[in-house]
PDB file of C-alpha atoms in Angstrom:
ATOM      1  CA  MET A  10       0.142  -1.754 -55.633  1.00  0.00           C
ATOM      2  CA  THR A  11      -1.950   1.262 -55.637  1.00  0.00           C
ATOM      3  CA  SER A  12      -1.633   3.657 -53.179  1.00  0.00           C
ATOM      4  CA  GLU A  13      -4.989   2.665 -51.924  1.00  0.00           C
ATOM      5  CA  THR A  14      -4.356  -0.913 -51.985  1.00  0.00           C
ATOM      6  CA  LEU A  15      -1.083  -0.573 -49.521  1.00  0.00           C
ATOM      7  CA  TRP A  16      -3.442   2.117 -47.559  1.00  0.00           C
ATOM      8  CA  TYR A  17      -6.605  -0.670 -46.929  1.00  0.00           C
ATOM      9  CA  ALA A  18      -3.122  -3.167 -46.373  1.00  0.00           C
ATOM     10  CA  ASN A  19      -1.926  -1.036 -43.759  1.00  0.00           C
ATOM     11  CA  ARG A  20      -4.996  -0.618 -41.570  1.00  0.00           C
ATOM     12  CA  ALA A  21      -5.586  -4.281 -41.880  1.00  0.00           C
ATOM     13  CA  THR A  22      -2.528  -4.947 -41.054  1.00  0.00           C
ATOM     14  CA  GLY A  23      -2.495  -3.289 -37.687  1.00  0.00           C
ATOM     15  CA  ALA A  24      -6.368  -4.030 -36.786  1.00  0.00           C
ATOM     16  CA  VAL A  25      -4.647  -8.014 -37.035  1.00  0.00           C
ATOM     17  CA  CYS A  26      -1.667  -6.930 -35.038  1.00  0.00           C
ATOM     18  CA  LEU A  27      -4.062  -5.598 -32.175  1.00  0.00           C
ATOM     19  CA  VAL A  28      -6.203  -9.084 -32.145  1.00  0.00           C
ATOM     20  CA  LEU A  29      -2.655 -10.906 -32.272  1.00  0.00           C
ATOM     21  CA  PHE A  30      -0.717  -9.162 -29.702  1.00  0.00           C
ATOM     22  CA  THR A  31      -3.589  -8.800 -27.279  1.00  0.00           C
ATOM     23  CA  VAL A  32      -4.282 -12.302 -27.242  1.00  0.00           C
ATOM     24  CA  VAL A  33      -0.222 -12.790 -26.891  1.00  0.00           C
ATOM     25  CA  VAL A  34      -0.471 -10.471 -24.135  1.00  0.00           C
ATOM     26  CA  VAL A  35      -3.334 -13.233 -22.227  1.00  0.00           C
ATOM     27  CA  LEU A  36      -1.711 -16.173 -23.182  1.00  0.00           C
ATOM     28  CA  GLY A  37       1.760 -14.584 -21.759  1.00  0.00           C
ATOM     29  CA  MET A  38      -0.447 -13.906 -18.593  1.00  0.00           C
ATOM     30  CA  ALA A  39      -1.988 -17.697 -18.893  1.00  0.00           C
ATOM     31  CA  VAL A  40       1.549 -19.125 -19.021  1.00  0.00           C
ATOM     32  CA  ARG A  41       2.832 -17.569 -16.363  1.00  0.00           C
ATOM     33  CA  LEU A  42      -0.391 -18.573 -14.446  1.00  0.00           C
ATOM     34  CA  ARG A  43       0.701 -22.184 -15.384  1.00  0.00           C
ATOM     35  CA  VAL A  44      -3.050 -21.947 -17.038  1.00  0.00           C
ATOM     36  CA  LYS A  45      -3.999 -25.066 -19.244  1.00  0.00           C
ATOM     37  CA  ILE A  46      -6.431 -24.654 -22.172  1.00  0.00           C
ATOM     38  CA  PRO A  47      -8.497 -26.728 -22.521  1.00  0.00           C
ATOM     39  CA  GLY A  48      -7.564 -29.588 -25.367  1.00  0.00           C
ATOM     40  CA  LEU A  49      -4.253 -28.226 -25.227  1.00  0.00           C
ATOM     41  CA  PRO A  50      -1.619 -29.679 -22.688  1.00  0.00           C
ATOM     42  CA  ARG A  51       0.430 -27.212 -20.412  1.00  0.00           C
ATOM     43  CA  PHE A  52       3.588 -26.878 -22.855  1.00  0.00           C
ATOM     44  CA  GLY A  53       0.503 -27.097 -25.970  1.00  0.00           C
ATOM     45  CA  THR A  54       0.076 -22.915 -24.681  1.00  0.00           C
ATOM     46  CA  ILE A  55       3.757 -22.290 -24.347  1.00  0.00           C
ATOM     47  CA  SER A  56       3.362 -23.015 -27.667  1.00  0.00           C
ATOM     48  CA  LEU A  57       0.591 -21.309 -29.110  1.00  0.00           C
ATOM     49  CA  HIS A  58       2.029 -18.164 -27.312  1.00  0.00           C
ATOM     50  CA  ARG A  59       5.858 -18.444 -28.863  1.00  0.00           C
ATOM     51  CA  SER A  60       3.734 -19.474 -32.637  1.00  0.00           C
ATOM     52  CA  LEU A  61       1.342 -16.246 -32.218  1.00  0.00           C
ATOM     53  CA  SER A  62       4.390 -14.337 -30.913  1.00  0.00           C
ATOM     54  CA  LEU A  63       6.265 -14.773 -34.085  1.00  0.00           C
ATOM     55  CA  SER A  64       2.886 -14.453 -36.290  1.00  0.00           C
ATOM     56  CA  ALA A  65       1.773 -11.585 -34.286  1.00  0.00           C
ATOM     57  CA  THR A  66       5.332 -10.153 -35.535  1.00  0.00           C
ATOM     58  CA  ALA A  67       5.272 -11.282 -38.993  1.00  0.00           C
ATOM     59  CA  PHE A  68       2.261  -8.796 -39.318  1.00  0.00           C
ATOM     60  CA  LEU A  69       3.586  -5.974 -37.789  1.00  0.00           C
ATOM     61  CA  ALA A  70       6.416  -6.767 -40.226  1.00  0.00           C
ATOM     62  CA  LEU A  71       4.027  -6.158 -42.745  1.00  0.00           C
ATOM     63  CA  HIS A  72       2.052  -3.389 -41.123  1.00  0.00           C
ATOM     64  CA  ILE A  73       5.500  -1.255 -41.251  1.00  0.00           C
ATOM     65  CA  ALA A  74       6.589  -2.022 -44.481  1.00  0.00           C
ATOM     66  CA  PHE A  75       3.149  -0.825 -46.144  1.00  0.00           C
ATOM     67  CA  ALA A  76       3.584   2.507 -43.920  1.00  0.00           C
ATOM     68  CA  THR A  77       6.539   3.130 -45.679  1.00  0.00           C
ATOM     69  CA  VAL A  78       5.788   1.642 -49.176  1.00  0.00           C
ATOM     70  CA  ASP A  79       2.948   3.859 -49.456  1.00  0.00           C
ATOM     71  CA  SER A  80       4.247   7.472 -51.288  1.00  0.00           C
ATOM     72  CA  TYR A  81       0.523   8.863 -49.816  1.00  0.00           C
ATOM     73  CA  VAL A  82       2.583   9.627 -46.436  1.00  0.00           C
ATOM     74  CA  ASP A  83       6.553   9.833 -46.187  1.00  0.00           C
ATOM     75  CA  ILE A  84       7.135   7.321 -43.714  1.00  0.00           C
ATOM     76  CA  THR A  85      10.132   6.422 -44.064  1.00  0.00           C
ATOM     77  CA  VAL A  86      12.222   3.082 -42.444  1.00  0.00           C
ATOM     78  CA  LEU A  87      14.222   5.369 -39.729  1.00  0.00           C
ATOM     79  CA  ASP A  88      11.155   6.723 -38.712  1.00  0.00           C
ATOM     80  CA  ALA A  89      10.104   3.571 -38.061  1.00  0.00           C
ATOM     81  CA  ILE A  90      13.113   2.953 -35.686  1.00  0.00           C
ATOM     82  CA  VAL A  91      13.629   6.117 -34.178  1.00  0.00           C
ATOM     83  CA  PRO A  92      10.678   7.665 -31.656  1.00  0.00           C
ATOM     84  CA  PHE A  93       9.408  10.536 -32.749  1.00  0.00           C
ATOM     85  CA  VAL A  94      11.849  11.773 -35.582  1.00  0.00           C
ATOM     86  CA  SER A  95       8.974  11.613 -38.252  1.00  0.00           C
ATOM     87  CA  ASP A  96       7.650  14.736 -39.930  1.00  0.00           C
ATOM     88  CA  TYR A  97       4.364  12.656 -40.224  1.00  0.00           C
ATOM     89  CA  GLN A  98       2.007  12.778 -37.208  1.00  0.00           C
ATOM     90  CA  PRO A  99       5.484  12.631 -34.759  1.00  0.00           C
ATOM     91  CA  LEU A 100       3.748  11.955 -32.030  1.00  0.00           C
ATOM     92  CA  TRP A 101       1.147   8.929 -32.589  1.00  0.00           C
ATOM     93  CA  LEU A 102       3.734   7.293 -34.916  1.00  0.00           C
ATOM     94  CA  GLY A 103       6.521   8.012 -32.420  1.00  0.00           C
ATOM     95  CA  LEU A 104       4.366   5.490 -30.269  1.00  0.00           C
ATOM     96  CA  GLY A 105       4.152   3.297 -32.903  1.00  0.00           C
ATOM     97  CA  THR A 106       8.246   3.139 -33.271  1.00  0.00           C
ATOM     98  CA  VAL A 107       8.548   2.943 -29.088  1.00  0.00           C
ATOM     99  CA  ALA A 108       5.978  -0.159 -29.601  1.00  0.00           C
ATOM    100  CA  LEU A 109       8.146  -1.431 -32.146  1.00  0.00           C
ATOM    101  CA  ASP A 110      11.244  -1.179 -30.234  1.00  0.00           C
ATOM    102  CA  LEU A 111      10.223  -2.664 -27.037  1.00  0.00           C
ATOM    103  CA  MET A 112       8.972  -5.939 -28.660  1.00  0.00           C
ATOM    104  CA  LEU A 113      11.945  -5.801 -30.602  1.00  0.00           C
ATOM    105  CA  ALA A 114      13.684  -6.335 -27.083  1.00  0.00           C
ATOM    106  CA  VAL A 115      11.699  -8.731 -26.574  1.00  0.00           C
ATOM    107  CA  LEU A 116      11.744 -10.608 -29.465  1.00  0.00           C
ATOM    108  CA  ILE A 117      15.773 -10.916 -29.670  1.00  0.00           C
ATOM    109  CA  THR A 118      15.639 -11.934 -25.853  1.00  0.00           C
ATOM    110  CA  SER A 119      13.242 -14.722 -26.355  1.00  0.00           C
ATOM    111  CA  LEU A 120      15.611 -15.365 -29.414  1.00  0.00           C
ATOM    112  CA  LEU A 121      19.117 -15.553 -27.392  1.00  0.00           C
ATOM    113  CA  ARG A 122      16.827 -16.844 -24.259  1.00  0.00           C
ATOM    114  CA  ASN A 123      19.172 -19.950 -23.406  1.00  0.00           C
ATOM    115  CA  ARG A 124      22.432 -17.604 -23.862  1.00  0.00           C
ATOM    116  CA  ILE A 125      21.462 -14.467 -21.691  1.00  0.00           C
ATOM    117  CA  GLY A 126      20.092 -16.212 -18.844  1.00  0.00           C
ATOM    118  CA  HIS A 127      15.975 -16.582 -17.602  1.00  0.00           C
ATOM    119  CA  ARG A 128      16.507 -13.551 -14.941  1.00  0.00           C
ATOM    120  CA  THR A 129      17.930 -11.599 -17.829  1.00  0.00           C
ATOM    121  CA  TRP A 130      14.940 -12.765 -20.527  1.00  0.00           C
ATOM    122  CA  ARG A 131      12.178 -12.446 -17.940  1.00  0.00           C
ATOM    123  CA  ALA A 132      13.561  -8.408 -16.969  1.00  0.00           C
ATOM    124  CA  THR A 133      13.331  -7.811 -20.483  1.00  0.00           C
ATOM    125  CA  HIS A 134       9.908  -9.881 -21.125  1.00  0.00           C
ATOM    126  CA  TRP A 135       8.805  -7.175 -19.365  1.00  0.00           C
ATOM    127  CA  LEU A 136       8.623  -4.536 -21.862  1.00  0.00           C
ATOM    128  CA  ALA A 137       5.627  -6.692 -23.741  1.00  0.00           C
ATOM    129  CA  TYR A 138       3.538  -5.175 -20.421  1.00  0.00           C
ATOM    130  CA  ALA A 139       4.546  -1.945 -21.824  1.00  0.00           C
ATOM    131  CA  SER A 140       4.475  -2.053 -25.403  1.00  0.00           C
ATOM    132  CA  TRP A 141       0.923  -3.555 -25.491  1.00  0.00           C
ATOM    133  CA  PRO A 142      -0.676   0.184 -24.117  1.00  0.00           C
ATOM    134  CA  VAL A 143       1.855   2.093 -26.024  1.00  0.00           C
ATOM    135  CA  ALA A 144       0.598   0.250 -29.004  1.00  0.00           C
ATOM    136  CA  LEU A 145      -2.711   0.638 -28.423  1.00  0.00           C
ATOM    137  CA  ILE A 146      -2.192   4.131 -28.025  1.00  0.00           C
ATOM    138  CA  HIS A 147      -0.707   4.475 -31.510  1.00  0.00           C
ATOM    139  CA  GLY A 148      -2.919   2.691 -33.515  1.00  0.00           C
ATOM    140  CA  ILE A 149      -5.697   4.827 -31.474  1.00  0.00           C
ATOM    141  CA  GLY A 150      -4.081   8.223 -32.251  1.00  0.00           C
ATOM    142  CA  ILE A 151      -2.743   7.616 -35.868  1.00  0.00           C
ATOM    143  CA  GLY A 152      -5.680   5.148 -36.739  1.00  0.00           C
ATOM    144  CA  THR A 153      -7.996   6.463 -39.529  1.00  0.00           C
ATOM    145  CA  ASP A 154     -10.603   3.464 -38.417  1.00  0.00           C
ATOM    146  CA  THR A 155     -10.284   4.796 -34.895  1.00  0.00           C
ATOM    147  CA  GLY A 156     -14.199   5.980 -33.886  1.00  0.00           C
ATOM    148  CA  THR A 157     -15.722   3.547 -36.792  1.00  0.00           C
ATOM    149  CA  ASP A 158     -17.869   1.523 -34.993  1.00  0.00           C
ATOM    150  CA  TRP A 159     -16.268  -1.992 -35.630  1.00  0.00           C
ATOM    151  CA  MET A 160     -12.820  -0.307 -34.653  1.00  0.00           C
ATOM    152  CA  THR A 161     -14.214   1.115 -31.020  1.00  0.00           C
ATOM    153  CA  TRP A 162     -15.934  -2.649 -30.330  1.00  0.00           C
ATOM    154  CA  LEU A 163     -12.345  -4.128 -31.493  1.00  0.00           C
ATOM    155  CA  THR A 164     -10.342  -1.893 -29.064  1.00  0.00           C
ATOM    156  CA  PHE A 165     -12.900  -2.455 -26.018  1.00  0.00           C
ATOM    157  CA  ALA A 166     -12.777  -6.076 -26.794  1.00  0.00           C
ATOM    158  CA  CYS A 167      -8.719  -6.205 -26.735  1.00  0.00           C
ATOM    159  CA  VAL A 168      -8.461  -3.820 -23.881  1.00  0.00           C
ATOM    160  CA  ALA A 169     -10.842  -5.622 -22.018  1.00  0.00           C
ATOM    161  CA  ALA A 170      -9.444  -8.965 -22.419  1.00  0.00           C
ATOM    162  CA  VAL A 171      -5.847  -7.506 -21.100  1.00  0.00           C
ATOM    163  CA  LEU A 172      -8.047  -6.269 -18.056  1.00  0.00           C
ATOM    164  CA  ALA A 173      -9.029  -8.896 -16.914  1.00  0.00           C
ATOM    165  CA  ALA A 174      -6.486 -11.119 -17.455  1.00  0.00           C
ATOM    166  CA  ALA A 175      -4.473  -8.563 -15.805  1.00  0.00           C
ATOM    167  CA  GLY A 176      -7.286  -8.490 -12.802  1.00  0.00           C
ATOM    168  CA  THR A 177      -6.505 -12.451 -12.770  1.00  0.00           C
ATOM    169  CA  ARG A 178      -2.846 -12.768 -12.932  1.00  0.00           C
ATOM    170  CA  LEU A 179      -2.956 -10.099  -9.699  1.00  0.00           C
ATOM    171  CA  ALA A 180      -5.715 -11.405  -7.961  1.00  0.00           C
ATOM    172  CA  LEU A 181      -4.190 -14.596  -8.041  1.00  0.00           C
ATOM    173  CA  GLY A 182      -0.766 -12.628  -7.312  1.00  0.00           C
ATOM    174  CA  VAL A 183      -1.689 -11.618  -4.108  1.00  0.00           C
ATOM    175  CA  ARG A 184      -3.638 -14.373  -3.096  1.00  0.00           C
ATOM    176  CA  ALA A 185      -0.370 -16.246  -3.304  1.00  0.00           C
ATOM    177  CA  SER A 186       1.340 -14.264  -1.573  1.00  0.00           C
ATOM    178  CA  ARG A 187      -0.730 -13.735   1.472  1.00  0.00           C
ATOM    179  CA  ARG A 188      -0.494 -17.891   0.877  1.00  0.00           C
ATOM    180  CA  THR A 189       3.994 -17.736   1.175  1.00  0.00           C
ATOM    181  CA  PRO A 190       3.971 -16.303   4.729  1.00  0.00           C
ATOM    182  CA  ALA A 191       2.048 -18.855   6.740  1.00  0.00           C
ATOM    183  CA  VAL A 192       2.963 -21.837   4.379  1.00  0.00           C
ATOM    184  CA  LEU A 193       6.671 -20.890   5.693  1.00  0.00           C
ATOM    185  CA  LEU A 194       5.899 -20.260   8.915  1.00  0.00           C
ATOM    186  CA  ARG A 195       4.391 -23.991   9.218  1.00  0.00           C
ATOM    187  CA  THR A 196       7.131 -24.810   7.546  1.00  0.00           C
ATOM    188  CA  ALA A 197       9.252 -23.331  10.229  1.00  0.00           C
ATOM    189  CA  GLU A 198       7.308 -24.762  12.683  1.00  0.00           C
ATOM    190  CA  GLY A 199       7.533 -28.298  11.545  1.00  0.00           C
ATOM    191  CA  ALA A 200      11.340 -28.217  10.930  1.00  0.00           C
ATOM    192  CA  ARG A 201      11.417 -27.195  15.375  1.00  0.00           C
TER     193      ARG A 201
END
C-alpha cells in the first residue's frame, strides 16, 4: 500500500470509529434505560450493543494499524499504547492512546464479566463514558479532516446524539430518584 492509501484508510477508519463508538455509547445508555428498539426484542438491543462494540473495536485496530504502518509519520506501536510518548503531536496522539487504553479496560472486563463479577465490570464499564469524549478530542486535534464541512457535521451529529442520550438518561434517573423515596415511604406505611 502506498503512503497515500494508508493515509486515506487511516482517515476513513477514524471517521467510522467516531460513528460506531457514538452508536455504541448511545446504545449502552439505551440498554441501561431498558429501551426497546422498534423491531428488536429487548435482548436485541443488548446484542446490537455488543456486536457494534466489537465492530468498533475492529475498526479501531485497523485505524491504529494504518497509522503505525504509514511511513509518512513515525507512529510506533508503543506510541499507540503508552500515552504522550510520541514525537509526533504528543498531546493529540496521547489523547487517542488514553482513549484506547480506557476502551481496552472496558473490552477486557466485558469479556471477563462472568469471572470478575457484575460490580467490578460495571465500575470499569463507566470508563466508556470517559473514553468517548477523549477520543473525540483526539480526532478533532489530530484529524486532517477537522474543519471540513462533512467532518464538522459528522462530529456535531455524534456529539448531539450522545448529549441527547445522556440528557435522557440523566432526566430519567432524576425522575426515578424522586419517585424512590415516595415508593419506599408507601411500602413502609403498607408494612405497618
